[in-house]
Short mmCIF file of C-alpha atoms and ligand atoms in Angstrom, two decimals:
data_model
loop_
_atom_site.label_atom_id
_atom_site.label_comp_id
_atom_site.label_asym_id
_atom_site.label_seq_id
_atom_site.Cartn_x
_atom_site.Cartn_y
_atom_site.Cartn_z
CA MET A 1 5.73 30.91 -1.30
CA LYS A 2 7.28 27.10 -2.23
CA TYR A 3 4.53 24.33 -1.36
CA PHE A 4 5.66 20.96 -0.98
CA PRO A 5 3.10 17.78 -0.91
CA TYR A 6 3.65 14.88 1.00
CA GLY A 7 3.91 12.97 -1.81
CA HIS A 8 4.22 13.49 -5.58
CA GLN A 9 4.43 11.71 -8.95
CA TYR A 10 7.21 12.43 -11.63
CA ILE A 11 6.58 12.07 -15.26
CA SER A 12 9.34 11.93 -17.60
CA LYS A 13 9.65 12.82 -21.53
CA GLY A 14 10.05 9.21 -21.92
CA ASP A 15 6.74 8.53 -20.01
CA VAL A 16 4.91 10.71 -22.32
CA ASP A 17 6.29 9.48 -25.37
CA ALA A 18 5.57 5.56 -24.24
CA VAL A 19 1.74 6.82 -23.57
CA VAL A 20 1.45 8.60 -26.73
CA LYS A 21 2.72 5.73 -29.05
CA VAL A 22 -0.09 3.59 -27.24
CA LEU A 23 -2.53 6.08 -28.22
CA GLN A 24 -1.70 5.80 -31.80
CA SER A 25 -1.59 2.42 -32.04
CA ASP A 26 -4.69 -0.03 -32.55
CA TYR A 27 -5.21 -1.16 -29.19
CA LEU A 28 -5.73 1.08 -26.26
CA THR A 29 -6.94 -1.42 -24.03
CA GLN A 30 -6.84 -5.41 -24.10
CA GLY A 31 -3.32 -5.12 -25.94
CA THR A 32 -0.07 -6.55 -25.60
CA LYS A 33 1.27 -3.87 -22.72
CA ILE A 34 -0.59 -5.45 -20.49
CA PRO A 35 1.29 -9.00 -20.58
CA GLU A 36 4.53 -6.88 -20.99
CA PHE A 37 3.95 -4.62 -17.91
CA GLU A 38 2.96 -7.94 -15.55
CA LYS A 39 6.20 -9.70 -16.89
CA LEU A 40 8.30 -6.71 -15.56
CA ILE A 41 6.36 -6.33 -12.11
CA ALA A 42 6.76 -9.89 -11.71
CA LYS A 43 10.42 -9.49 -12.55
CA THR A 44 10.90 -6.68 -10.71
CA VAL A 45 9.56 -8.20 -7.45
CA GLY A 46 10.56 -12.12 -7.96
CA SER A 47 7.14 -13.67 -8.13
CA ARG A 48 6.16 -15.83 -10.79
CA TYR A 49 3.22 -14.35 -11.83
CA ALA A 50 1.57 -10.62 -11.59
CA VAL A 51 -2.01 -9.55 -12.74
CA VAL A 52 -2.61 -5.71 -12.95
CA PHE A 53 -5.71 -4.00 -12.16
CA ASN A 54 -7.28 -0.39 -12.68
CA SER A 55 -6.93 0.58 -9.10
CA GLY A 56 -5.08 -0.94 -5.98
CA THR A 57 -8.33 -1.23 -4.55
CA SER A 58 -9.54 -3.57 -7.38
CA ALA A 59 -6.43 -5.41 -7.15
CA LEU A 60 -7.33 -6.13 -3.48
CA HIS A 61 -10.87 -7.00 -3.94
CA ALA A 62 -9.68 -9.79 -6.58
CA ALA A 63 -6.91 -11.14 -4.27
CA TYR A 64 -9.42 -11.52 -1.47
CA PHE A 65 -11.99 -13.26 -3.89
CA ALA A 66 -9.11 -15.41 -5.18
CA SER A 67 -8.10 -16.51 -1.85
CA GLY A 68 -11.90 -17.60 -1.31
CA LEU A 69 -12.27 -15.21 1.26
CA GLY A 70 -16.35 -14.90 1.48
CA LYS A 71 -19.56 -14.59 3.66
CA LYS A 72 -19.55 -15.47 7.21
CA ASP A 73 -15.51 -15.63 7.13
CA GLU A 74 -13.26 -13.45 9.20
CA PHE A 75 -10.10 -11.76 8.16
CA ILE A 76 -7.00 -10.10 10.43
CA THR A 77 -6.06 -6.67 9.57
CA THR A 78 -4.58 -3.34 11.06
CA PRO A 79 -6.68 -0.40 11.50
CA MET A 80 -3.76 1.85 10.63
CA THR A 81 -4.25 1.45 6.77
CA PHE A 82 -6.08 3.10 3.90
CA VAL A 83 -9.65 2.13 4.29
CA ALA A 84 -9.66 0.01 1.08
CA THR A 85 -7.50 -2.73 2.78
CA SER A 86 -10.54 -3.71 5.03
CA ASN A 87 -13.18 -2.48 2.48
CA ALA A 88 -12.10 -5.17 -0.03
CA GLY A 89 -13.27 -7.95 2.57
CA LEU A 90 -16.41 -5.99 3.14
CA TYR A 91 -17.18 -6.28 -0.61
CA LEU A 92 -17.19 -10.31 -0.30
CA GLY A 93 -19.40 -9.99 2.69
CA ALA A 94 -16.36 -11.04 5.22
CA THR A 95 -15.84 -9.55 8.64
CA PRO A 96 -12.73 -7.57 9.04
CA ILE A 97 -10.93 -8.37 12.81
CA PHE A 98 -8.81 -5.52 13.78
CA VAL A 99 -5.75 -6.01 15.56
CA ASP A 100 -3.78 -3.45 17.37
CA ILE A 101 -0.19 -1.94 16.09
CA ASP A 102 3.63 -1.98 17.19
CA PRO A 103 3.62 1.97 17.97
CA LYS A 104 7.11 2.07 16.77
CA THR A 105 6.69 0.55 13.31
CA GLY A 106 2.60 1.56 12.89
CA ASN A 107 2.59 -2.18 11.42
CA ILE A 108 -0.02 -4.80 13.05
CA ASP A 109 1.50 -6.14 16.23
CA THR A 110 2.39 -9.88 15.07
CA ASP A 111 2.01 -10.67 19.16
CA LEU A 112 -1.30 -9.96 19.04
CA ILE A 113 -2.84 -12.00 16.10
CA GLU A 114 -3.03 -15.30 17.65
CA ASN A 115 -5.35 -14.16 20.34
CA LYS A 116 -8.02 -13.00 17.57
CA ILE A 117 -7.77 -16.39 15.37
CA THR A 118 -11.67 -18.09 15.60
CA LYS A 119 -12.96 -20.69 13.92
CA LYS A 120 -14.04 -18.23 10.94
CA THR A 121 -10.61 -16.76 10.68
CA LYS A 122 -9.82 -17.20 6.87
CA ALA A 123 -7.13 -14.85 6.21
CA ILE A 124 -4.38 -12.21 7.41
CA MET A 125 -3.98 -9.16 5.78
CA PRO A 126 -1.18 -7.18 6.94
CA VAL A 127 0.26 -3.82 5.46
CA HIS A 128 3.85 -2.68 5.27
CA TYR A 129 3.38 0.79 6.95
CA SER A 130 5.14 3.68 5.22
CA GLY A 131 6.94 1.10 3.22
CA TYR A 132 8.57 -0.70 6.33
CA PRO A 133 8.00 -4.63 5.85
CA VAL A 134 6.19 -6.36 8.37
CA ASN A 135 7.52 -9.41 9.86
CA LEU A 136 5.99 -11.67 7.46
CA ILE A 137 8.33 -14.86 8.29
CA LYS A 138 6.47 -14.66 11.79
CA ILE A 139 3.10 -14.11 10.19
CA HIS A 140 3.61 -16.99 7.76
CA ALA A 141 4.32 -19.21 10.65
CA ILE A 142 1.00 -18.43 12.35
CA ALA A 143 -1.22 -18.91 9.22
CA LYS A 144 0.53 -22.01 8.81
CA LYS A 145 -0.35 -23.44 12.07
CA TYR A 146 -3.84 -22.05 11.53
CA HIS A 147 -4.44 -22.95 7.86
CA LEU A 148 -4.75 -18.95 6.74
CA LYS A 149 -4.08 -17.27 3.76
CA ILE A 150 -1.64 -14.52 3.88
CA ILE A 151 -2.43 -11.36 1.44
CA ASP A 152 0.11 -8.62 2.20
CA ASP A 153 -1.11 -5.07 0.99
CA ALA A 154 2.09 -3.70 -0.15
CA SER A 155 0.70 -0.51 -1.81
CA HIS A 156 3.22 1.36 0.48
CA ALA A 157 6.21 -1.10 0.19
CA LEU A 158 7.23 -1.64 -3.85
CA GLY A 159 10.76 -1.87 -3.99
CA ALA A 160 11.14 -2.72 0.00
CA LYS A 161 12.94 -5.81 1.75
CA TYR A 162 12.70 -7.94 4.32
CA LYS A 163 16.10 -10.01 5.30
CA GLY A 164 17.05 -10.06 1.87
CA GLU A 165 13.36 -10.98 0.68
CA LYS A 166 11.94 -8.76 -1.59
CA ILE A 167 8.47 -7.75 -0.78
CA GLY A 168 5.68 -9.03 -3.39
CA ASN A 169 7.91 -12.19 -4.03
CA CYS A 170 5.33 -14.18 -2.15
CA LYS A 171 7.62 -16.19 -0.53
CA TYR A 172 5.94 -15.63 2.95
CA SER A 173 2.33 -14.75 1.37
CA ASP A 174 -0.16 -16.09 -0.96
CA MET A 175 -0.46 -13.13 -2.56
CA SER A 176 0.98 -9.03 -2.34
CA VAL A 177 -1.09 -6.26 -3.83
CA PHE A 178 0.51 -2.90 -5.09
CA SER A 179 -0.82 0.57 -5.94
CA PHE A 180 0.24 2.84 -9.06
CA HIS A 181 -1.94 5.98 -7.49
CA PRO A 182 0.14 8.80 -8.22
CA VAL A 183 1.73 9.12 -4.55
CA LYS A 184 3.16 5.79 -4.49
CA HIS A 185 6.32 4.56 -5.86
CA ILE A 186 5.40 4.10 -9.66
CA THR A 187 2.00 5.50 -11.14
CA THR A 188 -0.29 4.84 -13.90
CA GLY A 189 -2.65 7.44 -12.97
CA GLU A 190 -4.97 4.89 -11.01
CA GLY A 191 -3.96 1.17 -11.13
CA GLY A 192 -2.66 -1.56 -9.08
CA ALA A 193 -1.20 -5.34 -9.04
CA VAL A 194 -1.39 -8.92 -7.28
CA THR A 195 1.78 -10.90 -7.41
CA THR A 196 1.60 -14.30 -6.62
CA ASN A 197 3.51 -17.73 -7.19
CA SER A 198 0.52 -19.68 -7.77
CA LYS A 199 -1.03 -20.99 -11.29
CA ASP A 200 -4.67 -21.38 -9.68
CA TYR A 201 -4.84 -17.64 -8.01
CA PHE A 202 -3.30 -16.25 -11.37
CA GLN A 203 -5.90 -17.75 -13.49
CA ASN A 204 -8.54 -16.64 -11.00
CA LEU A 205 -7.13 -12.98 -10.98
CA LEU A 206 -7.31 -12.71 -14.65
CA VAL A 207 -10.79 -14.14 -14.73
CA PHE A 208 -12.19 -12.08 -11.98
CA ARG A 209 -10.62 -9.11 -13.48
CA THR A 210 -13.04 -9.51 -16.90
CA HIS A 211 -16.58 -10.18 -16.03
CA GLY A 212 -15.56 -13.74 -14.66
CA ILE A 213 -15.21 -14.53 -18.55
CA SER A 214 -12.75 -17.22 -19.71
CA LYS A 215 -11.56 -17.43 -23.54
CA ASP A 216 -9.51 -20.26 -23.08
CA ASN A 217 -10.22 -22.69 -20.40
CA PHE A 218 -13.79 -23.78 -20.94
CA ILE A 219 -16.14 -25.98 -18.48
CA LYS A 220 -18.64 -26.53 -21.53
CA VAL A 221 -18.01 -27.98 -24.88
CA PRO A 222 -17.26 -24.72 -27.28
CA ASP A 223 -20.35 -23.91 -29.53
CA GLY A 224 -17.34 -22.55 -32.05
CA GLU A 225 -14.63 -20.19 -32.44
CA TRP A 226 -16.32 -17.10 -31.00
CA TYR A 227 -16.99 -19.15 -27.79
CA TYR A 228 -16.28 -17.23 -24.48
CA GLU A 229 -17.57 -18.67 -21.19
CA MET A 230 -18.64 -16.70 -18.01
CA GLN A 231 -17.74 -18.78 -15.01
CA LEU A 232 -18.08 -16.45 -12.11
CA LEU A 233 -19.15 -12.92 -11.12
CA GLY A 234 -16.48 -10.89 -12.00
CA TYR A 235 -15.74 -7.07 -12.63
CA ASN A 236 -14.30 -5.07 -15.21
CA TYR A 237 -11.21 -4.04 -13.61
CA ARG A 238 -9.28 -3.82 -16.48
CA LEU A 239 -6.06 -1.68 -17.01
CA THR A 240 -5.79 0.45 -20.28
CA ASP A 241 -2.57 -0.28 -22.43
CA PHE A 242 -1.65 3.45 -22.45
CA GLN A 243 -1.57 3.23 -18.62
CA ALA A 244 0.39 0.00 -18.67
CA ALA A 245 2.95 1.93 -21.06
CA LEU A 246 3.31 4.49 -18.27
CA GLY A 247 3.78 1.93 -15.45
CA ILE A 248 6.62 0.10 -18.00
CA SER A 249 8.33 3.23 -18.29
CA GLN A 250 8.05 4.40 -14.48
CA LEU A 251 9.43 0.80 -13.63
CA ALA A 252 12.44 1.47 -15.26
CA ARG A 253 13.28 3.98 -12.59
CA LEU A 254 12.07 2.44 -9.65
CA LYS A 255 15.52 1.17 -8.50
CA SER A 256 16.73 4.94 -8.42
CA ASN A 257 13.71 6.24 -7.29
CA VAL A 258 13.77 4.00 -3.75
CA GLN A 259 17.44 4.70 -3.68
CA ARG A 260 16.58 8.60 -3.75
CA ARG A 261 13.45 8.20 -1.06
CA ARG A 262 16.27 6.27 0.95
CA GLU A 263 18.74 9.05 0.79
CA ILE A 264 16.14 11.72 1.87
CA ALA A 265 14.99 9.43 4.82
CA ASN A 266 18.75 9.66 5.63
CA ILE A 267 19.00 13.48 5.77
CA TYR A 268 15.76 13.89 7.66
CA ASP A 269 17.25 11.01 10.08
CA LYS A 270 20.29 12.73 10.60
CA ALA A 271 18.60 16.23 11.01
CA PHE A 272 15.94 15.02 13.60
CA CYS A 273 18.56 13.09 15.63
CA ASP A 274 17.78 13.74 19.38
CA ASN A 275 15.27 16.69 18.53
CA PRO A 276 12.67 17.39 21.69
CA TYR A 277 9.64 17.49 19.59
CA PHE A 278 9.12 14.18 17.95
CA ASP A 279 10.22 10.63 17.37
CA TYR A 280 10.82 8.87 13.97
CA LEU A 281 11.36 5.14 12.89
CA GLU A 282 14.61 4.54 12.21
CA GLU A 283 15.56 1.15 9.95
CA LYS A 284 16.76 -1.68 11.72
CA ASP A 285 19.26 -4.32 10.43
CA LYS A 286 18.42 -6.31 7.45
CA ILE A 287 14.82 -4.24 7.12
CA LYS A 288 15.00 -1.75 3.96
CA SER A 289 11.85 0.57 3.98
CA ALA A 290 10.64 1.72 0.66
CA TYR A 291 9.91 4.87 2.11
CA HIS A 292 6.58 5.55 0.66
CA LEU A 293 5.94 7.71 3.69
CA TYR A 294 8.02 9.67 6.12
CA THR A 295 6.12 10.36 9.52
CA ILE A 296 6.99 12.08 12.46
CA ARG A 297 5.20 11.57 15.90
CA LEU A 298 5.10 13.90 18.34
CA LYS A 299 6.06 13.30 21.84
CA ASP A 300 3.47 12.90 24.37
CA SER A 301 3.95 16.30 25.82
CA TYR A 302 3.04 17.92 22.37
CA LYS A 303 0.20 15.62 21.09
CA GLU A 304 -2.46 17.92 22.26
CA LEU A 305 -0.82 20.47 19.87
CA LYS A 306 -0.80 18.31 16.88
CA LYS A 307 -3.89 20.41 15.25
CA GLU A 308 -2.35 23.49 15.66
CA ILE A 309 1.06 22.32 14.46
CA PHE A 310 -0.63 20.61 11.48
CA SER A 311 -2.32 23.62 10.68
CA ASN A 312 1.00 26.14 11.00
CA LEU A 313 2.84 23.45 8.80
CA ARG A 314 0.12 23.81 6.07
CA LYS A 315 0.56 27.28 6.38
CA GLY A 316 4.48 27.23 6.12
CA GLY A 317 3.63 25.67 2.72
CA LEU A 318 4.50 22.01 3.87
CA GLY A 319 1.53 19.68 2.17
CA VAL A 320 1.57 17.57 5.19
CA GLN A 321 -1.10 14.65 5.73
CA VAL A 322 -2.27 12.30 8.58
CA HIS A 323 -1.82 8.67 7.78
CA TYR A 324 -4.03 7.28 9.06
CA ILE A 325 -7.36 7.70 10.96
CA PRO A 326 -8.10 4.29 12.43
CA VAL A 327 -10.29 2.67 9.79
CA TYR A 328 -12.90 1.52 12.41
CA LEU A 329 -13.44 5.05 13.93
CA HIS A 330 -14.95 6.15 10.44
CA PRO A 331 -18.90 6.59 10.59
CA TYR A 332 -19.16 3.64 8.49
CA TYR A 333 -17.28 1.35 10.53
CA GLN A 334 -18.74 2.80 13.93
CA ASN A 335 -22.15 1.85 12.34
CA LEU A 336 -20.78 -1.58 11.94
CA ASN A 337 -20.39 -1.50 15.92
CA TYR A 338 -16.60 -1.52 16.12
CA LYS A 339 -15.65 0.15 19.38
CA LYS A 340 -13.68 3.22 20.01
CA GLY A 341 -10.75 2.13 22.24
CA MET A 342 -10.36 -1.11 20.66
CA CYS A 343 -7.11 -0.63 19.55
CA SER A 344 -5.44 1.85 21.98
CA ASN A 345 -1.78 2.02 20.20
CA ALA A 346 -3.30 2.95 16.87
CA GLU A 347 -5.58 5.69 18.24
CA ASP A 348 -2.43 7.11 20.26
CA PHE A 349 -0.19 6.81 17.04
CA TYR A 350 -3.08 8.66 15.21
CA GLN A 351 -3.01 11.62 17.65
CA LYS A 352 0.80 11.49 17.09
CA THR A 353 1.45 11.22 13.51
CA ILE A 354 2.32 13.63 10.46
CA SER A 355 3.56 12.69 7.33
CA ILE A 356 6.04 14.89 5.93
CA PRO A 357 7.32 15.55 2.04
CA MET A 358 8.84 12.41 0.90
CA PHE A 359 9.25 11.86 -2.91
CA PRO A 360 12.33 11.25 -5.05
CA SER A 361 12.15 14.81 -7.40
CA LEU A 362 12.76 16.61 -3.96
CA LYS A 363 16.16 18.36 -4.44
CA ASN A 364 18.86 18.62 -1.47
CA SER A 365 18.19 22.26 -0.96
CA GLU A 366 14.36 21.86 -0.92
CA ILE A 367 15.05 19.26 1.99
CA ASN A 368 17.29 21.45 4.17
CA TYR A 369 14.22 24.09 3.68
CA ILE A 370 11.66 21.45 4.81
CA ILE A 371 13.57 20.84 8.00
CA ARG A 372 14.30 24.26 8.57
CA LYS A 373 10.40 25.16 8.45
CA ILE A 374 9.47 22.14 10.54
CA PHE A 375 11.92 23.01 13.56
CA GLU A 376 10.55 26.57 13.29
CA VAL A 377 6.99 25.84 13.13
CA LEU A 378 7.87 23.43 16.18
CA LYS A 379 9.29 26.35 18.06
CA SER A 380 6.72 29.03 17.63
CA THR A 381 3.72 26.67 18.20
CA THR A 382 5.08 24.70 21.24
CA LYS A 383 6.44 27.95 23.17
C1 PLP B 401 -2.82 3.54 -1.79
C2 PLP B 401 -3.28 2.42 -1.10
C3 PLP B 401 -4.51 1.13 -1.20
C4 PLP B 401 -4.79 1.22 -2.65
O1 PLP B 401 -5.44 2.45 -3.26
P1 PLP B 401 -5.74 2.63 -4.51
O2 PLP B 401 -6.09 4.26 -4.70
O3 PLP B 401 -7.12 2.30 -4.99
O4 PLP B 401 -4.43 2.47 -5.97
C5 PLP B 401 -4.35 0.19 -0.64
N1 PLP B 401 -3.95 0.17 0.28
C6 PLP B 401 -2.94 1.23 0.94
C7 PLP B 401 -2.45 0.94 2.29
C8 PLP B 401 -3.01 2.17 0.11
O5 PLP B 401 -1.83 3.07 0.54
#
């Protein structure tokens, strides 16, 4: 039987060759492929700087650190995300404040943000859920009014555009964060990046990535040519050069890959139009989703059947997934005293949503097969 996961990487012969070439060179890490990859990422998203990390999660940690987030601070984020978005703030001793979502997009409801701002609020961390850009212009206006930082978790949104602005260009945020996990738009195995237009953030991110050690910008007078200086408590969050080579090779296909994801979405949209079982998100004018995910949302009359529908889709060879369990419902967060029911739209969304296969190497015949299978399962499970 055919099996289609919800997301999958594509590795070309050129990707393999690029990695092998670095493996046979002198520098497996801390070589020239890292700045080369960083320059290309910055160019791709239209930011001044990019700094790569060994995961999207470490990139989030570094960006939050660079923003000055720390103990006793609060930051506003969405519960409809991967746990890393809020975990990265917990690493720094800060407190996530969850704001409910807009049930149409799955993104943070920008109308509810201001209500949650207190004297302790330091930053807003929105997520472009499924690759559909959040209204950063509106969030920027709120942040300006209350002197807050914005770090957008753009792990789903490499290649997305909001009103002509590329996500990651940091026109309306301080820093943007990307992930290069294999299900994302480009992959380095594990990996991530922060983009920014600020030189201060850029230098801070570089130092944080490598133990807090600087090799050129010193506080003390150097003892000699060997001198290096640890200035803050950083981590080893470095990406390797062979991973960067893979990323460079992958990045060359980003545009065509996002275009293919958008074509696939278009085929799904047409096939799903006016169906009795579920809703889906259609793009609005001037908003270009990068379609990391394609999610269907069961209508209220069918949401009680989600468990069975999900299980029958899996049995039918569709590697569907659910994005996401609202973050604060996880046992760790429940122990921190977040209450069930606090974001009712997110909890309802969780009951309805299913991510179906979406990755650029899907063929049209396979997409049609997936569509037939989905309707077959829905018919038989709901009758
Ligand atoms: C993938 C992802 C991350 C980062 O994940 P890593 O596996 O550490 O690269 C963070 N936030 C969101 C929303 C993600 O989807």
